[in-house]
């Protein structure tokens, strides 16, 4: 009996000692350390670079300095990520956005770009006081399927409305722009690097905005309709929500100052009225419709022959199809308005300032 009590005291003493030893170990030694979130050490006065793999990232920035400042942020292939934001002298403003990092970083069939996440600081008086980049965990995607009027254009003076759309969205809602120059419904569906690749990225609840018409110059009516229906069905099969978008108008005026002609309103050489077919498919298949043809027609006509030149590349290239940075920004704002009007995104996810 005495021997059993001795063994028991020994065991208790050892257990107590072991417990003291364990409790003395710092908590951080027991839990693996997470690497620190990339921060401002990755930035210069005009740019930031983060060595990150492809994915979706939340970016939280602190703007401001000793003097009054106005800072805008772009990234990757000239994407507008944050509009010019003012901070008073000595003040600090915190803003957030979510950015899609991919390879290729711009057009799917374009140049690879640079690895990682690249941001550029702009605005009339940029001042970045802090930045934190973390993997996005609860993000809804807006995927874009389109042509050169939508895509992330690689160089000035060109810009697509999809390239300017991210600046209107708050953190938690990202734009993955898979529009590609020169694509029609036929070529987009037929290229595995385009539609097949996009379908694999669609998650339940994601929005997929589809604007393809400018290059369907030789697509007949039944084929064009069937292609649109195939795109809609493919999105729904993956659990996404398709949104059909009629094409932006070409700046092609009649003598009376209207755009009521086949060239302006995207009626092809076979007589296929692309916007009309898109509207019909949207109604028949119960698909949300952004009638960008109607919205841009109204705007261009209201500005007139001279005033509308700044929306397109008329002055720079005698181009009345492709938009300038200014025009793409204005058209992206129309898309933002329609996303809200159709209640496709909550008001809190869209930037209004």
Short mmCIF file of N, CA, C and O in Angstrom, two decimals, residues 101-232:
data_model
loop_
_atom_site.label_atom_id
_atom_site.label_comp_id
_atom_site.label_asym_id
_atom_site.label_seq_id
_atom_site.Cartn_x
_atom_site.Cartn_y
_atom_site.Cartn_z
N UNK A 101 -5.74 38.14 -60.23
CA UNK A 101 -4.39 37.98 -60.77
C UNK A 101 -4.38 36.70 -61.60
O UNK A 101 -4.69 35.63 -61.09
N UNK A 102 -4.03 36.81 -62.88
CA UNK A 102 -4.09 35.64 -63.75
C UNK A 102 -2.97 35.70 -64.79
O UNK A 102 -2.30 36.72 -64.94
N UNK A 103 -2.78 34.59 -65.48
CA UNK A 103 -1.81 34.50 -66.57
C UNK A 103 -2.51 33.88 -67.78
O UNK A 103 -3.04 32.77 -67.66
N UNK A 104 -2.54 34.59 -68.94
CA UNK A 104 -2.08 35.96 -69.18
C UNK A 104 -2.88 36.96 -68.32
O UNK A 104 -4.04 36.71 -68.03
N UNK A 105 -2.24 38.08 -68.01
CA UNK A 105 -2.88 39.02 -67.09
C UNK A 105 -3.88 39.94 -67.77
O UNK A 105 -4.68 40.60 -67.11
N UNK A 106 -3.85 40.00 -69.12
CA UNK A 106 -4.80 40.82 -69.86
C UNK A 106 -5.70 39.97 -70.71
O UNK A 106 -6.45 39.13 -70.21
N UNK A 107 -5.65 40.17 -72.03
CA UNK A 107 -6.46 39.37 -72.94
C UNK A 107 -6.03 37.90 -72.89
O UNK A 107 -4.84 37.61 -72.85
N UNK A 108 -6.98 36.97 -72.92
CA UNK A 108 -6.63 35.55 -72.81
C UNK A 108 -5.66 35.06 -73.89
O UNK A 108 -4.86 34.17 -73.63
N UNK A 109 -5.74 35.63 -75.08
CA UNK A 109 -4.84 35.22 -76.15
C UNK A 109 -3.72 36.23 -76.37
O UNK A 109 -3.02 36.18 -77.37
N UNK A 110 -3.53 37.12 -75.41
CA UNK A 110 -2.51 38.15 -75.51
C UNK A 110 -1.22 37.78 -74.81
O UNK A 110 -0.97 36.61 -74.48
N UNK A 111 -0.39 38.78 -74.56
CA UNK A 111 0.90 38.58 -73.91
C UNK A 111 0.72 38.07 -72.48
O UNK A 111 -0.28 38.37 -71.82
N UNK A 112 1.70 37.30 -72.01
CA UNK A 112 1.63 36.73 -70.67
C UNK A 112 1.62 37.80 -69.58
O UNK A 112 1.01 37.64 -68.54
N UNK A 113 2.34 38.89 -69.82
CA UNK A 113 2.46 39.92 -68.78
C UNK A 113 3.54 39.56 -67.79
O UNK A 113 4.39 38.70 -68.05
N UNK A 114 3.53 40.18 -66.63
CA UNK A 114 4.54 39.93 -65.60
C UNK A 114 3.94 39.10 -64.47
O UNK A 114 2.78 39.29 -64.11
N UNK A 115 4.72 38.17 -63.89
CA UNK A 115 4.20 37.36 -62.78
C UNK A 115 3.86 38.23 -61.57
O UNK A 115 4.43 39.30 -61.37
N UNK A 116 2.94 37.75 -60.76
CA UNK A 116 2.60 38.45 -59.53
C UNK A 116 1.59 39.55 -59.74
O UNK A 116 0.95 39.66 -60.79
N UNK A 117 1.44 40.38 -58.72
CA UNK A 117 0.51 41.50 -58.73
C UNK A 117 1.28 42.81 -58.84
O UNK A 117 2.13 43.10 -58.00
N UNK A 118 0.96 43.58 -59.87
CA UNK A 118 1.58 44.89 -60.06
C UNK A 118 0.52 45.98 -59.96
O UNK A 118 -0.52 45.91 -60.62
N UNK A 119 0.80 46.99 -59.15
CA UNK A 119 -0.08 48.13 -58.98
C UNK A 119 0.68 49.40 -59.32
O UNK A 119 1.89 49.50 -59.07
N UNK A 120 -0.03 50.38 -59.89
CA UNK A 120 0.58 51.67 -60.16
C UNK A 120 -0.23 52.76 -59.47
O UNK A 120 -1.46 52.70 -59.41
N UNK A 121 0.48 53.74 -58.93
CA UNK A 121 -0.15 54.84 -58.21
C UNK A 121 -0.27 56.04 -59.14
O UNK A 121 0.71 56.47 -59.74
N UNK A 122 -1.47 56.57 -59.26
CA UNK A 122 -1.71 57.72 -60.10
C UNK A 122 -2.53 58.76 -59.37
O UNK A 122 -2.58 58.77 -58.14
N UNK A 123 -3.18 59.62 -60.12
CA UNK A 123 -3.90 60.72 -59.52
C UNK A 123 -3.07 61.99 -59.59
O UNK A 123 -1.88 61.98 -59.93
N UNK A 124 -3.68 63.12 -59.25
CA UNK A 124 -3.00 64.40 -59.37
C UNK A 124 -1.95 64.62 -58.28
O UNK A 124 -0.99 65.37 -58.49
N UNK A 125 -2.10 63.96 -57.14
CA UNK A 125 -1.11 64.09 -56.05
C UNK A 125 -1.14 62.80 -55.23
O UNK A 125 -1.69 62.76 -54.13
N UNK A 126 -0.55 61.71 -55.76
CA UNK A 126 -0.66 60.41 -55.09
C UNK A 126 0.12 60.35 -53.77
O UNK A 126 1.20 60.92 -53.65
N UNK A 127 -0.46 59.65 -52.81
CA UNK A 127 0.21 59.44 -51.52
C UNK A 127 -0.31 58.14 -50.91
O UNK A 127 -1.48 58.05 -50.53
N UNK A 128 0.57 57.15 -50.82
CA UNK A 128 0.22 55.86 -50.23
C UNK A 128 0.91 55.74 -48.88
O UNK A 128 2.13 55.76 -48.79
N UNK A 129 0.11 55.60 -47.82
CA UNK A 129 0.66 55.50 -46.47
C UNK A 129 0.79 54.06 -46.00
O UNK A 129 1.61 53.74 -45.13
N UNK A 130 -0.01 53.16 -46.57
CA UNK A 130 0.05 51.77 -46.16
C UNK A 130 -0.73 50.89 -47.12
O UNK A 130 -1.63 51.37 -47.80
N UNK A 131 -0.38 49.61 -47.16
CA UNK A 131 -1.08 48.67 -48.03
C UNK A 131 -0.95 47.26 -47.46
O UNK A 131 0.09 46.92 -46.87
N UNK A 132 -2.00 46.48 -47.60
CA UNK A 132 -2.00 45.10 -47.11
C UNK A 132 -2.71 44.23 -48.15
O UNK A 132 -3.83 44.54 -48.56
N UNK A 133 -2.07 43.16 -48.57
CA UNK A 133 -2.61 42.26 -49.59
C UNK A 133 -2.80 40.88 -48.98
O UNK A 133 -1.86 40.30 -48.44
N UNK A 134 -4.02 40.36 -49.07
CA UNK A 134 -4.32 39.04 -48.51
C UNK A 134 -5.17 38.24 -49.49
O UNK A 134 -5.93 38.81 -50.27
N UNK A 135 -5.06 36.91 -49.47
CA UNK A 135 -5.92 36.10 -50.33
C UNK A 135 -7.39 36.34 -50.02
O UNK A 135 -7.79 36.40 -48.86
N UNK A 136 -8.20 36.53 -51.06
CA UNK A 136 -9.63 36.76 -50.87
C UNK A 136 -10.31 35.45 -50.49
O UNK A 136 -10.08 34.42 -51.12
N UNK A 137 -11.15 35.47 -49.48
CA UNK A 137 -11.80 34.25 -48.99
C UNK A 137 -13.29 34.21 -49.33
O UNK A 137 -13.86 33.14 -49.48
N UNK A 138 -13.93 35.34 -49.40
CA UNK A 138 -15.38 35.37 -49.65
C UNK A 138 -15.65 36.36 -50.78
O UNK A 138 -16.16 37.46 -50.55
N UNK A 139 -15.32 35.95 -51.98
CA UNK A 139 -15.41 36.85 -53.13
C UNK A 139 -16.38 36.32 -54.16
O UNK A 139 -16.37 35.14 -54.49
N UNK A 140 -17.20 37.21 -54.67
CA UNK A 140 -18.06 36.91 -55.81
C UNK A 140 -17.39 37.47 -57.06
O UNK A 140 -16.86 38.57 -57.05
N UNK A 141 -17.43 36.71 -58.14
CA UNK A 141 -16.79 37.13 -59.37
C UNK A 141 -17.80 37.68 -60.38
O UNK A 141 -18.92 37.21 -60.46
N UNK A 142 -17.35 38.68 -61.14
CA UNK A 142 -18.02 39.08 -62.36
C UNK A 142 -17.07 38.71 -63.49
O UNK A 142 -16.01 39.32 -63.65
N UNK A 143 -17.42 37.66 -64.24
CA UNK A 143 -16.60 37.25 -65.38
C UNK A 143 -17.14 37.92 -66.63
O UNK A 143 -18.35 38.02 -66.83
N UNK A 144 -16.23 38.39 -67.49
CA UNK A 144 -16.61 39.09 -68.70
C UNK A 144 -16.23 38.28 -69.93
O UNK A 144 -15.08 37.84 -70.06
N UNK A 145 -17.19 38.07 -70.81
CA UNK A 145 -16.99 37.41 -72.09
C UNK A 145 -17.30 38.46 -73.16
O UNK A 145 -18.42 38.97 -73.22
N UNK A 146 -16.31 38.80 -73.99
CA UNK A 146 -16.56 39.87 -74.94
C UNK A 146 -15.45 40.03 -75.95
O UNK A 146 -14.60 39.14 -76.14
N UNK A 147 -15.44 41.20 -76.59
CA UNK A 147 -14.50 41.49 -77.67
C UNK A 147 -13.63 42.69 -77.28
O UNK A 147 -13.49 43.00 -76.09
N UNK A 148 -13.09 43.38 -78.29
CA UNK A 148 -12.13 44.45 -78.04
C UNK A 148 -12.75 45.67 -77.37
O UNK A 148 -12.03 46.50 -76.79
N UNK A 149 -14.07 45.83 -77.43
CA UNK A 149 -14.70 46.97 -76.76
C UNK A 149 -14.88 46.71 -75.26
O UNK A 149 -15.26 47.62 -74.52
N UNK A 150 -14.59 45.48 -74.84
CA UNK A 150 -14.76 45.08 -73.43
C UNK A 150 -13.41 44.76 -72.77
O UNK A 150 -13.23 44.98 -71.57
N UNK A 151 -12.45 44.29 -73.53
CA UNK A 151 -11.25 43.64 -72.98
C UNK A 151 -10.29 44.60 -72.26
O UNK A 151 -10.43 45.82 -72.34
N UNK A 152 -9.31 44.00 -71.57
CA UNK A 152 -8.20 44.75 -70.98
C UNK A 152 -7.22 45.07 -72.10
O UNK A 152 -6.33 44.27 -72.43
N UNK A 153 -7.37 46.23 -72.70
CA UNK A 153 -6.51 46.63 -73.81
C UNK A 153 -5.08 46.86 -73.30
O UNK A 153 -4.87 47.52 -72.29
N UNK A 154 -4.06 46.34 -74.01
CA UNK A 154 -2.69 46.42 -73.50
C UNK A 154 -2.03 47.79 -73.59
O UNK A 154 -1.09 48.06 -72.85
N UNK A 155 -2.49 48.66 -74.51
CA UNK A 155 -1.77 49.92 -74.67
C UNK A 155 -2.66 51.10 -75.02
O UNK A 155 -3.74 50.94 -75.60
N UNK A 156 -2.19 52.30 -74.65
CA UNK A 156 -2.86 53.54 -75.02
C UNK A 156 -2.90 53.67 -76.54
O UNK A 156 -1.99 53.17 -77.22
N UNK A 157 -3.90 54.35 -77.05
CA UNK A 157 -5.00 55.05 -76.35
C UNK A 157 -6.24 54.19 -76.14
O UNK A 157 -7.27 54.70 -75.72
N UNK A 158 -6.14 52.90 -76.43
CA UNK A 158 -7.31 52.01 -76.38
C UNK A 158 -7.67 51.65 -74.94
O UNK A 158 -6.81 51.53 -74.07
N UNK A 159 -8.96 51.43 -74.73
CA UNK A 159 -9.43 50.92 -73.43
C UNK A 159 -10.80 50.29 -73.63
O UNK A 159 -11.63 50.80 -74.40
N UNK A 160 -11.05 49.15 -72.96
CA UNK A 160 -12.35 48.50 -72.99
C UNK A 160 -13.13 48.81 -71.72
O UNK A 160 -12.54 49.08 -70.67
N UNK A 161 -14.47 48.78 -71.81
CA UNK A 161 -15.24 49.13 -70.61
C UNK A 161 -15.02 48.14 -69.47
O UNK A 161 -15.09 48.51 -68.29
N UNK A 162 -14.70 46.88 -69.81
CA UNK A 162 -14.41 45.91 -68.75
C UNK A 162 -13.13 46.24 -67.99
O UNK A 162 -12.96 45.85 -66.83
N UNK A 163 -12.23 46.96 -68.64
CA UNK A 163 -10.96 47.37 -68.04
C UNK A 163 -11.17 48.47 -67.00
O UNK A 163 -10.38 48.62 -66.08
N UNK A 164 -12.24 49.23 -67.17
CA UNK A 164 -12.52 50.36 -66.28
C UNK A 164 -13.56 50.02 -65.21
O UNK A 164 -13.75 50.79 -64.26
N UNK A 165 -14.22 48.87 -65.33
CA UNK A 165 -15.29 48.51 -64.40
C UNK A 165 -14.82 48.25 -62.97
O UNK A 165 -15.53 48.62 -62.02
N UNK A 166 -13.64 47.64 -62.73
CA UNK A 166 -13.28 47.30 -61.34
C UNK A 166 -13.25 48.48 -60.38
O UNK A 166 -13.52 48.31 -59.18
N UNK A 167 -12.96 49.69 -60.85
CA UNK A 167 -12.87 50.84 -59.96
C UNK A 167 -14.21 51.18 -59.30
O UNK A 167 -14.24 51.88 -58.29
N UNK A 168 -15.30 50.69 -59.87
CA UNK A 168 -16.62 50.98 -59.32
C UNK A 168 -17.07 49.94 -58.29
O UNK A 168 -18.18 50.07 -57.75
N UNK A 169 -16.24 48.93 -58.02
CA UNK A 169 -16.64 47.84 -57.13
C UNK A 169 -15.83 47.86 -55.85
O UNK A 169 -14.63 48.13 -55.85
N UNK A 170 -16.48 47.54 -54.76
CA UNK A 170 -15.80 47.50 -53.47
C UNK A 170 -15.17 46.14 -53.23
O UNK A 170 -15.40 45.17 -53.97
N UNK A 171 -14.40 46.08 -52.16
CA UNK A 171 -13.75 44.84 -51.76
C UNK A 171 -14.79 43.73 -51.58
O UNK A 171 -15.85 43.94 -50.99
N UNK A 172 -14.49 42.55 -52.13
CA UNK A 172 -15.40 41.42 -52.05
C UNK A 172 -16.07 41.08 -53.37
O UNK A 172 -16.71 40.04 -53.49
N UNK A 173 -15.92 41.97 -54.36
CA UNK A 173 -16.49 41.73 -55.68
C UNK A 173 -15.41 42.00 -56.72
O UNK A 173 -14.90 43.11 -56.82
N UNK A 174 -15.01 40.95 -57.44
CA UNK A 174 -13.89 41.07 -58.37
C UNK A 174 -14.36 40.95 -59.81
O UNK A 174 -15.42 40.39 -60.09
N UNK A 175 -13.54 41.50 -60.73
CA UNK A 175 -13.79 41.37 -62.16
C UNK A 175 -12.70 40.50 -62.76
O UNK A 175 -11.51 40.78 -62.60
N UNK A 176 -13.11 39.42 -63.43
CA UNK A 176 -12.18 38.57 -64.18
C UNK A 176 -12.53 38.75 -65.66
O UNK A 176 -13.52 38.20 -66.14
N UNK A 177 -11.72 39.55 -66.35
CA UNK A 177 -12.05 39.97 -67.71
C UNK A 177 -11.44 39.02 -68.73
O UNK A 177 -10.23 39.05 -68.99
N UNK A 178 -12.28 38.17 -69.31
CA UNK A 178 -11.83 37.22 -70.32
C UNK A 178 -12.30 37.62 -71.73
O UNK A 178 -12.37 36.79 -72.62
N UNK A 179 -12.60 38.90 -71.90
CA UNK A 179 -12.88 39.41 -73.24
C UNK A 179 -11.58 39.42 -74.03
O UNK A 179 -10.50 39.62 -73.48
N UNK A 180 -11.69 39.23 -75.35
CA UNK A 180 -10.51 39.12 -76.20
C UNK A 180 -10.78 39.80 -77.54
O UNK A 180 -11.86 39.65 -78.12
N UNK A 181 -9.81 40.55 -78.02
CA UNK A 181 -9.98 41.31 -79.26
C UNK A 181 -10.29 40.40 -80.45
O UNK A 181 -9.69 39.33 -80.59
N UNK A 182 -11.22 40.86 -81.28
CA UNK A 182 -11.50 40.17 -82.53
C UNK A 182 -12.43 38.98 -82.43
O UNK A 182 -12.70 38.31 -83.45
N UNK A 183 -12.98 38.70 -81.24
CA UNK A 183 -13.78 37.48 -81.08
C UNK A 183 -15.25 37.70 -81.44
O UNK A 183 -15.84 38.75 -81.18
N UNK A 184 -15.82 36.67 -82.05
CA UNK A 184 -17.25 36.59 -82.33
C UNK A 184 -17.84 35.49 -81.45
O UNK A 184 -17.10 34.79 -80.73
N UNK A 185 -19.14 35.29 -81.53
CA UNK A 185 -19.73 34.16 -80.80
C UNK A 185 -19.16 32.84 -81.32
O UNK A 185 -18.95 31.89 -80.55
N UNK A 186 -18.89 32.78 -82.62
CA UNK A 186 -18.36 31.56 -83.24
C UNK A 186 -16.95 31.26 -82.73
O UNK A 186 -16.66 30.15 -82.27
N UNK A 187 -16.07 32.25 -82.79
CA UNK A 187 -14.67 32.02 -82.41
C UNK A 187 -14.52 31.83 -80.91
O UNK A 187 -13.68 31.04 -80.45
N UNK A 188 -15.33 32.53 -80.12
CA UNK A 188 -15.20 32.40 -78.66
C UNK A 188 -15.61 31.01 -78.20
O UNK A 188 -14.91 30.38 -77.39
N UNK A 189 -16.72 30.52 -78.72
CA UNK A 189 -17.16 29.17 -78.36
C UNK A 189 -16.20 28.10 -78.88
O UNK A 189 -16.03 27.05 -78.25
N UNK A 190 -15.55 28.36 -80.00
CA UNK A 190 -14.73 27.34 -80.63
C UNK A 190 -13.30 27.25 -80.15
O UNK A 190 -12.59 26.29 -80.50
N UNK A 191 -12.86 28.20 -79.34
CA UNK A 191 -11.47 28.20 -78.88
C UNK A 191 -11.39 27.68 -77.43
O UNK A 191 -11.92 28.32 -76.52
N UNK A 192 -10.71 26.56 -77.20
CA UNK A 192 -10.63 26.01 -75.83
C UNK A 192 -9.98 26.96 -74.83
O UNK A 192 -10.23 26.85 -73.62
N UNK A 193 -9.15 27.89 -75.31
CA UNK A 193 -8.50 28.85 -74.42
C UNK A 193 -9.44 29.97 -73.99
O UNK A 193 -9.11 30.74 -73.10
N UNK A 194 -10.61 30.01 -74.60
CA UNK A 194 -11.58 31.04 -74.27
C UNK A 194 -12.76 30.44 -73.50
O UNK A 194 -12.73 30.34 -72.29
N UNK A 195 -13.80 29.98 -74.21
CA UNK A 195 -15.00 29.55 -73.50
C UNK A 195 -14.77 28.36 -72.57
O UNK A 195 -15.25 28.34 -71.44
N UNK A 196 -14.04 27.36 -73.02
CA UNK A 196 -13.79 26.20 -72.16
C UNK A 196 -13.07 26.61 -70.88
O UNK A 196 -13.36 26.10 -69.79
N UNK A 197 -12.12 27.53 -71.01
CA UNK A 197 -11.37 28.00 -69.84
C UNK A 197 -12.25 28.80 -68.90
O UNK A 197 -12.18 28.64 -67.67
N UNK A 198 -13.11 29.66 -69.44
CA UNK A 198 -13.99 30.48 -68.60
C UNK A 198 -14.98 29.61 -67.84
O UNK A 198 -15.21 29.82 -66.64
N UNK A 199 -15.56 28.63 -68.51
CA UNK A 199 -16.57 27.78 -67.85
C UNK A 199 -16.03 27.12 -66.59
O UNK A 199 -16.73 27.00 -65.58
N UNK A 200 -14.77 26.70 -66.63
CA UNK A 200 -14.17 26.03 -65.47
C UNK A 200 -14.02 26.98 -64.27
O UNK A 200 -13.91 26.52 -63.13
N UNK A 201 -14.00 28.28 -64.53
CA UNK A 201 -13.80 29.26 -63.46
C UNK A 201 -15.10 29.69 -62.81
O UNK A 201 -15.08 30.31 -61.74
N UNK A 202 -16.24 29.38 -63.42
CA UNK A 202 -17.53 29.85 -62.92
C UNK A 202 -17.90 29.09 -61.65
O UNK A 202 -17.91 27.86 -61.62
N UNK A 203 -18.20 29.86 -60.60
CA UNK A 203 -18.67 29.27 -59.34
C UNK A 203 -20.13 29.65 -59.13
O UNK A 203 -20.61 30.61 -59.72
N UNK A 204 -20.77 28.91 -58.26
CA UNK A 204 -22.19 29.18 -58.01
C UNK A 204 -22.37 30.62 -57.53
O UNK A 204 -21.70 31.08 -56.62
N UNK A 205 -23.29 31.32 -58.18
CA UNK A 205 -23.58 32.70 -57.81
C UNK A 205 -22.78 33.75 -58.56
O UNK A 205 -23.09 34.94 -58.46
N UNK A 206 -21.76 33.33 -59.31
CA UNK A 206 -20.99 34.30 -60.09
C UNK A 206 -21.83 34.88 -61.23
O UNK A 206 -22.69 34.19 -61.80
N UNK A 207 -21.56 36.12 -61.57
CA UNK A 207 -22.18 36.75 -62.73
C UNK A 207 -21.26 36.58 -63.94
O UNK A 207 -20.04 36.71 -63.82
N UNK A 208 -21.84 36.29 -65.10
CA UNK A 208 -21.08 36.22 -66.34
C UNK A 208 -21.74 37.15 -67.34
O UNK A 208 -22.84 36.88 -67.83
N UNK A 209 -21.09 38.27 -67.63
CA UNK A 209 -21.61 39.25 -68.57
C UNK A 209 -21.09 38.93 -69.97
O UNK A 209 -19.87 38.79 -70.16
N UNK A 210 -22.00 38.80 -70.92
CA UNK A 210 -21.66 38.35 -72.28
C UNK A 210 -22.01 39.45 -73.28
O UNK A 210 -23.19 39.80 -73.44
N UNK A 211 -20.98 40.01 -73.93
CA UNK A 211 -21.20 41.00 -75.00
C UNK A 211 -20.37 40.61 -76.22
O UNK A 211 -19.17 40.90 -76.29
N UNK A 212 -20.97 39.91 -77.15
CA UNK A 212 -20.31 39.50 -78.39
C UNK A 212 -21.24 39.82 -79.56
O UNK A 212 -22.36 39.30 -79.62
N UNK A 213 -20.77 40.68 -80.47
CA UNK A 213 -21.58 41.04 -81.64
C UNK A 213 -20.74 41.71 -82.72
O UNK A 213 -20.95 41.46 -83.90
N UNK A 214 -19.82 42.57 -82.33
CA UNK A 214 -19.09 43.39 -83.30
C UNK A 214 -18.42 42.56 -84.40
O UNK A 214 -18.30 43.03 -85.54
N UNK A 215 -17.97 41.36 -84.07
CA UNK A 215 -17.22 40.56 -85.03
C UNK A 215 -18.03 39.43 -85.65
O UNK A 215 -17.47 38.61 -86.39
N UNK A 216 -19.33 39.40 -85.36
CA UNK A 216 -20.19 38.39 -85.97
C UNK A 216 -20.72 38.92 -87.31
O UNK A 216 -21.92 38.87 -87.59
N UNK A 217 -19.82 39.38 -88.15
CA UNK A 217 -20.21 40.03 -89.40
C UNK A 217 -20.74 39.06 -90.44
O UNK A 217 -21.49 39.45 -91.34
N UNK A 218 -20.35 37.78 -90.33
CA UNK A 218 -20.80 36.79 -91.30
C UNK A 218 -21.60 35.66 -90.64
O UNK A 218 -21.82 34.62 -91.25
N UNK A 219 -22.03 35.88 -89.40
CA UNK A 219 -22.82 34.88 -88.69
C UNK A 219 -24.30 35.09 -89.01
O UNK A 219 -24.83 36.20 -88.81
N UNK A 220 -24.98 34.05 -89.50
CA UNK A 220 -26.39 34.23 -89.83
C UNK A 220 -27.24 34.23 -88.56
O UNK A 220 -26.76 33.91 -87.46
N UNK A 221 -28.50 34.60 -88.71
CA UNK A 221 -29.38 34.77 -87.56
C UNK A 221 -29.55 33.53 -86.71
O UNK A 221 -29.37 33.57 -85.48
N UNK A 222 -29.90 32.37 -87.30
CA UNK A 222 -30.07 31.16 -86.48
C UNK A 222 -28.79 30.75 -85.75
O UNK A 222 -28.85 30.33 -84.58
N UNK A 223 -27.64 30.88 -86.41
CA UNK A 223 -26.38 30.51 -85.76
C UNK A 223 -26.06 31.46 -84.62
O UNK A 223 -25.60 31.03 -83.54
N UNK A 224 -26.29 32.76 -84.85
CA UNK A 224 -26.00 33.74 -83.80
C UNK A 224 -26.87 33.47 -82.57
O UNK A 224 -26.38 33.47 -81.43
N UNK A 225 -28.14 33.22 -82.80
CA UNK A 225 -29.05 32.93 -81.68
C UNK A 225 -28.62 31.65 -80.95
O UNK A 225 -28.59 31.62 -79.72
N UNK A 226 -28.30 30.61 -81.71
CA UNK A 226 -27.89 29.35 -81.09
C UNK A 226 -26.62 29.52 -80.27
O UNK A 226 -26.48 28.92 -79.18
N UNK A 227 -25.71 30.34 -80.75
CA UNK A 227 -24.46 30.57 -80.01
C UNK A 227 -24.72 31.29 -78.69
O UNK A 227 -24.14 30.95 -77.65
N UNK A 228 -25.58 32.29 -78.71
CA UNK A 228 -25.94 32.99 -77.47
C UNK A 228 -26.61 32.03 -76.49
O UNK A 228 -26.32 32.05 -75.28
N UNK A 229 -27.50 31.19 -77.00
CA UNK A 229 -28.18 30.23 -76.12
C UNK A 229 -27.20 29.22 -75.54
O UNK A 229 -27.35 28.80 -74.38
N UNK A 230 -26.18 28.84 -76.31
CA UNK A 230 -25.17 27.91 -75.80
C UNK A 230 -24.35 28.56 -74.68
O UNK A 230 -24.02 27.91 -73.68
N UNK A 231 -24.03 29.84 -74.83
CA UNK A 231 -23.30 30.55 -73.79
C UNK A 231 -24.13 30.65 -72.51
O UNK A 231 -23.63 30.41 -71.40
N UNK A 232 -25.39 30.97 -72.65
CA UNK A 232 -26.28 31.07 -71.49
C UNK A 232 -26.39 29.72 -70.79
O UNK A 232 -26.28 29.62 -69.55
#
